[in-house]
Amino acid sequence: MFKGAVCRILGLAALMLGPSLAHAGLIQQTQSFNLTSSGSVSGYYNSYSSTNSRTANLLFDGFDSSLGLLTGVELSFTSSFSMGGNGGASDSRPYTHYERYRVKVSDFGCGLFWLSPCYETRYRSYYSNDVSYSATANATLGMTLLQPAATGLVKTGSAFTSCYDGGYTYYSSCSAALATGGVFNGALDLSGISLAAFEDDLRLALSAQQLLRVYCGHEDSCSLSSTLNWGGTVTLAYSYELVIPDPDPDPTPDPTPDPINVPAPAPLLLLALGLLGLGFSRRR
């Protein structure tokens, strides 16, 4: 019985306090992005490198404080990337080899008094060539909140390839391809930023960078071309408490109305009417 009474009291209190409780709200903004960075590197008989990059900015609307009290902010993203390229080496400067050999030139009377030799010394040449090639491509992806400032996230990926060719040939060449890819998902750490800073517009910086490197063998010409693609979506979410405006923010109590005097019958008149009625009833 006591428990039921307590529940009724708590329920009545919830009904009384219900209109004043704040309601939770959520606002989300989503933007997509796609960055493509292409580059190449080439050289002769040594190692060479080059860097190429692509950047972009995303702008998000700040929180509208007229909606309520901001309680939390989350900035998350999902994305994928791929990097691929082709390269190789060539050499058109072969090694020339000379060889001395003897050929029999006569079978009759050769060697007689050394007048007619049986063999003759001759010379011939031939070529040999080879190429060696190796290459690496490194990708670096970055996402950083610039306004307000926050620690960003970085993703790296790399690919390696090599080839070789050689033999008794004047011209030699080889080719090779490289590729890598993956996903890059996460959420930025915003815990160190005041919620008041998110009332202004947000600016997010994206960057995709490639570092290409090739190594060419002796007297070899080599090259590498590669393309990096990175795309995905970024979602900004505001959590807040909805402010319900008071229908009468400054109520003024109504003045107490003046009492209305209702005139009452005179006591003597009431007494006279009573006596008159009594006398009338006795006559009858």
Coordinates of C-alpha atoms in Angstrom, one line a residue:
M1 CA 0.0 0.0 0.0
F2 CA 2.8 2.4 0.9
K3 CA 4.6 1.4 -2.3
G4 CA 1.5 2.2 -4.4
A5 CA 1.1 5.6 -2.7
V6 CA 4.8 6.4 -3.4
C7 CA 4.3 5.5 -7.1
R8 CA 1.2 7.7 -7.3
I9 CA 3.1 10.6 -5.8
L10 CA 6.0 10.1 -8.2
G11 CA 3.7 9.9 -11.2
L12 CA 1.9 13.1 -10.1
A13 CA 5.3 14.8 -9.7
A14 CA 6.4 13.7 -13.2
L15 CA 3.2 15.0 -14.7
M16 CA 3.7 18.3 -12.9
L17 CA 7.4 18.6 -14.0
G18 CA 6.8 17.1 -17.5
P19 CA 6.2 20.4 -19.4
S20 CA 9.5 21.9 -18.0
L21 CA 11.8 18.9 -19.1
A22 CA 14.1 19.6 -22.0
H23 CA 13.7 17.4 -25.2
A24 CA 16.8 16.0 -26.9
G25 CA 17.5 16.9 -30.6
L26 CA 20.0 15.9 -33.3
I27 CA 21.1 17.7 -36.4
Q28 CA 23.4 16.1 -39.0
Q29 CA 25.2 17.5 -42.0
T30 CA 26.8 15.2 -44.6
Q31 CA 29.2 16.0 -47.4
S32 CA 31.0 13.9 -49.9
F33 CA 34.5 14.3 -51.3
N34 CA 36.8 12.9 -53.9
L35 CA 40.5 13.7 -54.4
T36 CA 42.7 12.5 -57.3
S37 CA 46.5 13.0 -57.3
S38 CA 48.6 12.0 -60.3
G39 CA 52.3 12.2 -60.8
S40 CA 55.3 10.7 -62.5
V41 CA 59.1 10.4 -62.0
S42 CA 61.9 9.4 -64.5
G43 CA 65.6 9.3 -64.6
Y44 CA 68.8 7.7 -65.9
Y45 CA 71.2 5.4 -64.1
N46 CA 70.4 6.4 -60.5
S47 CA 67.6 6.8 -58.0
Y48 CA 65.0 9.6 -58.4
S49 CA 61.9 10.7 -56.5
S50 CA 59.0 13.2 -56.8
T51 CA 56.1 14.3 -54.7
N52 CA 52.6 15.3 -55.8
S53 CA 49.6 16.2 -53.7
R54 CA 46.0 17.3 -53.9
T55 CA 44.1 19.3 -51.2
A56 CA 40.5 20.3 -50.5
N57 CA 38.4 22.0 -47.9
L58 CA 34.9 21.2 -46.6
L59 CA 32.7 23.8 -44.9
F60 CA 30.0 23.0 -42.4
D61 CA 27.5 25.3 -40.8
G62 CA 27.9 26.1 -37.1
F63 CA 25.3 25.3 -34.5
D64 CA 22.3 27.6 -34.3
S65 CA 22.1 28.4 -30.6
S66 CA 18.5 29.5 -31.0
L67 CA 17.5 25.9 -31.3
G68 CA 18.6 25.0 -27.8
L69 CA 21.6 24.1 -25.6
L70 CA 24.4 22.3 -27.5
T71 CA 25.5 19.2 -25.6
G72 CA 27.8 17.3 -28.0
V73 CA 29.5 17.3 -31.4
E74 CA 30.8 14.4 -33.5
L75 CA 32.7 14.6 -36.7
S76 CA 33.1 11.2 -38.4
F77 CA 33.9 9.9 -41.9
T78 CA 34.0 6.8 -44.0
S79 CA 36.2 6.5 -47.1
S80 CA 38.3 4.3 -49.3
F81 CA 41.4 4.8 -51.4
S82 CA 43.3 3.2 -54.3
M83 CA 46.7 3.8 -55.8
G84 CA 48.1 2.3 -58.9
G85 CA 50.8 2.9 -61.5
N86 CA 53.0 1.5 -64.2
G87 CA 56.7 1.8 -64.8
G88 CA 59.7 0.2 -66.3
A89 CA 63.2 0.5 -67.6
S90 CA 65.0 0.3 -71.0
D91 CA 68.6 0.3 -72.3
S92 CA 69.7 0.9 -75.9
R93 CA 73.5 1.0 -75.0
P94 CA 74.6 -2.6 -75.1
Y95 CA 77.9 -4.1 -74.3
T96 CA 80.0 -5.0 -77.3
H97 CA 82.0 -8.2 -77.1
Y98 CA 84.9 -9.1 -79.5
E99 CA 85.9 -12.7 -80.1
R100 CA 88.9 -14.1 -82.0
Y101 CA 88.5 -17.4 -83.7
R102 CA 90.3 -19.5 -86.4
V103 CA 88.8 -20.7 -89.6
K104 CA 90.2 -23.5 -91.8
V105 CA 90.8 -22.0 -95.2
S106 CA 92.6 -24.7 -97.2
D107 CA 93.0 -28.5 -97.2
F108 CA 95.6 -28.8 -100.1
G109 CA 99.2 -28.1 -99.5
C110 CA 98.5 -26.1 -96.5
G111 CA 101.5 -25.7 -94.3
L112 CA 103.9 -26.5 -97.1
F113 CA 106.9 -24.3 -96.6
W114 CA 104.5 -22.0 -94.8
L115 CA 103.3 -20.8 -98.2
S116 CA 99.7 -21.8 -97.8
P117 CA 98.2 -21.5 -94.3
C118 CA 95.6 -24.0 -93.3
Y119 CA 93.8 -21.7 -90.8
E120 CA 93.1 -18.1 -90.7
T121 CA 92.5 -16.0 -87.6
R122 CA 89.3 -13.9 -87.7
Y123 CA 87.4 -11.6 -85.3
R124 CA 83.7 -11.2 -84.6
S125 CA 81.6 -9.1 -82.2
Y126 CA 78.3 -9.6 -80.4
Y127 CA 76.1 -7.7 -78.0
S128 CA 74.7 -8.2 -74.6
N129 CA 72.4 -6.0 -72.6
D130 CA 70.4 -6.0 -69.4
V131 CA 68.1 -3.7 -67.4
S132 CA 67.1 -3.7 -63.7
Y133 CA 64.3 -1.6 -62.2
S134 CA 62.6 -1.1 -58.9
A135 CA 60.0 1.4 -57.8
T136 CA 58.0 2.4 -54.7
A137 CA 54.9 4.5 -54.3
N138 CA 53.8 5.8 -50.9
A139 CA 50.4 7.4 -50.2
T140 CA 49.6 9.7 -47.3
L141 CA 46.0 10.7 -46.5
G142 CA 45.2 13.4 -44.0
M143 CA 42.0 14.9 -42.4
T144 CA 42.3 17.9 -40.1
L145 CA 39.8 20.3 -38.5
L146 CA 41.2 23.8 -39.0
Q147 CA 38.4 25.8 -37.5
P148 CA 38.1 25.2 -34.6
A149 CA 41.5 23.5 -34.5
A150 CA 41.7 19.8 -33.6
T151 CA 44.2 17.0 -34.0
G152 CA 43.8 15.3 -37.3
L153 CA 44.0 11.7 -38.5
V154 CA 46.5 10.2 -41.0
K155 CA 46.5 7.1 -43.1
T156 CA 49.4 5.7 -45.1
G157 CA 49.8 3.0 -47.7
S158 CA 52.7 1.8 -49.9
A159 CA 53.4 -0.4 -52.9
F160 CA 56.6 -1.9 -54.4
T161 CA 57.5 -3.4 -57.8
S162 CA 60.6 -4.4 -59.7
C163 CA 61.6 -6.1 -63.0
Y164 CA 64.7 -7.4 -64.8
D165 CA 65.6 -8.4 -68.3
G166 CA 68.8 -9.4 -70.0
G167 CA 70.5 -11.4 -72.7
Y168 CA 72.5 -11.4 -75.9
T169 CA 70.6 -8.6 -77.4
Y170 CA 71.1 -5.0 -78.6
Y171 CA 68.1 -3.6 -76.8
S172 CA 66.6 -4.6 -73.5
S173 CA 63.6 -3.5 -71.5
C174 CA 61.1 -4.5 -68.8
S175 CA 57.9 -3.2 -67.3
A176 CA 56.1 -3.6 -64.0
A177 CA 52.9 -2.4 -62.3
L178 CA 52.1 -1.6 -58.7
A179 CA 48.9 -1.2 -56.8
T180 CA 47.5 -0.8 -53.2
G181 CA 44.3 0.4 -51.5
G182 CA 42.1 0.1 -48.5
V183 CA 39.6 1.9 -46.2
F184 CA 40.1 5.0 -44.1
N185 CA 37.4 5.4 -41.5
G186 CA 37.3 7.3 -38.2
A187 CA 36.2 10.2 -36.0
L188 CA 38.1 13.2 -35.0
D189 CA 38.9 13.9 -31.3
L190 CA 37.0 17.0 -30.4
S191 CA 37.1 16.6 -26.6
G192 CA 39.5 19.5 -26.1
I193 CA 37.3 22.1 -27.8
S194 CA 34.7 24.2 -26.1
L195 CA 31.2 23.7 -27.3
A196 CA 30.8 27.4 -27.8
A197 CA 33.4 27.2 -30.6
F198 CA 31.0 25.2 -32.7
E199 CA 28.6 28.1 -33.1
D200 CA 30.8 29.4 -35.9
D201 CA 31.2 27.6 -39.2
L202 CA 33.6 24.7 -39.4
R203 CA 36.4 24.2 -41.9
L204 CA 37.8 20.7 -42.6
A205 CA 41.0 20.2 -44.6
L206 CA 41.7 17.1 -46.7
S207 CA 45.0 16.1 -48.3
A208 CA 46.2 13.2 -50.5
Q209 CA 49.9 13.0 -51.3
Q210 CA 52.1 10.6 -53.3
L211 CA 55.8 10.0 -52.9
L212 CA 57.2 8.2 -56.0
R213 CA 60.7 6.7 -56.2
V214 CA 62.5 4.7 -58.9
Y215 CA 65.9 3.1 -59.1
C216 CA 67.6 2.7 -62.5
G217 CA 70.3 0.2 -63.2
H218 CA 73.6 0.9 -65.0
E219 CA 73.0 3.0 -68.1
D220 CA 69.3 2.3 -67.8
S221 CA 66.4 4.8 -68.3
C222 CA 63.5 4.3 -66.0
S223 CA 60.1 5.9 -65.2
L224 CA 57.0 5.5 -63.0
S225 CA 53.5 7.0 -63.3
S226 CA 51.0 6.6 -60.6
T227 CA 47.5 7.9 -59.6
L228 CA 46.0 8.1 -56.1
N229 CA 42.2 8.3 -55.6
W230 CA 40.5 9.0 -52.2
G231 CA 36.8 9.5 -51.8
G232 CA 34.1 9.2 -49.1
T233 CA 31.7 11.1 -46.9
V234 CA 32.0 13.3 -43.8
T235 CA 29.2 13.6 -41.3
L236 CA 28.9 16.4 -38.6
A237 CA 26.4 15.7 -35.8
Y238 CA 25.1 18.2 -33.2
S239 CA 23.4 16.9 -30.1
Y240 CA 21.4 19.5 -28.2
E241 CA 18.6 20.0 -25.7
L242 CA 15.5 21.6 -27.2
V243 CA 14.3 24.7 -25.4
I244 CA 10.6 24.9 -25.1
P245 CA 9.5 28.6 -24.9
D246 CA 7.2 29.6 -22.0
P247 CA 3.8 30.7 -23.5
D248 CA 3.7 33.5 -20.9
P249 CA 7.3 34.3 -20.1
D250 CA 6.4 37.2 -17.7
P251 CA 3.0 36.5 -16.3
T252 CA 1.3 39.3 -14.4
P253 CA -1.3 38.2 -11.9
D254 CA -4.8 39.5 -12.6
P255 CA -6.0 42.1 -10.0
T256 CA -8.6 41.0 -7.6
P257 CA -12.0 42.1 -8.8
D258 CA -14.0 44.5 -6.7
P259 CA -16.8 42.8 -4.7
I260 CA -20.3 43.5 -6.0
N261 CA -22.7 44.6 -3.3
V262 CA -26.1 43.0 -3.6
P263 CA -28.7 45.0 -1.7
A264 CA -30.6 42.9 0.9
P265 CA -34.3 43.5 1.9
A266 CA -34.9 45.8 4.9
P267 CA -35.5 43.8 8.1
L268 CA -38.7 45.7 9.0
L269 CA -40.2 45.0 5.6
L270 CA -39.6 41.3 6.0
L271 CA -41.2 41.4 9.5
A272 CA -44.3 43.3 8.2
L273 CA -44.8 40.8 5.4
G274 CA -44.6 37.9 7.9
L275 CA -47.2 39.4 10.3
L276 CA -49.5 40.1 7.4
G277 CA -49.3 36.6 6.2
L278 CA -50.0 35.3 9.7
G279 CA -53.1 37.4 10.1
F280 CA -54.5 36.4 6.7
S281 CA -54.1 32.8 7.6
R282 CA -56.2 33.1 10.9
R283 CA -59.1 34.8 9.1
R284 CA -59.4 31.8 7.0

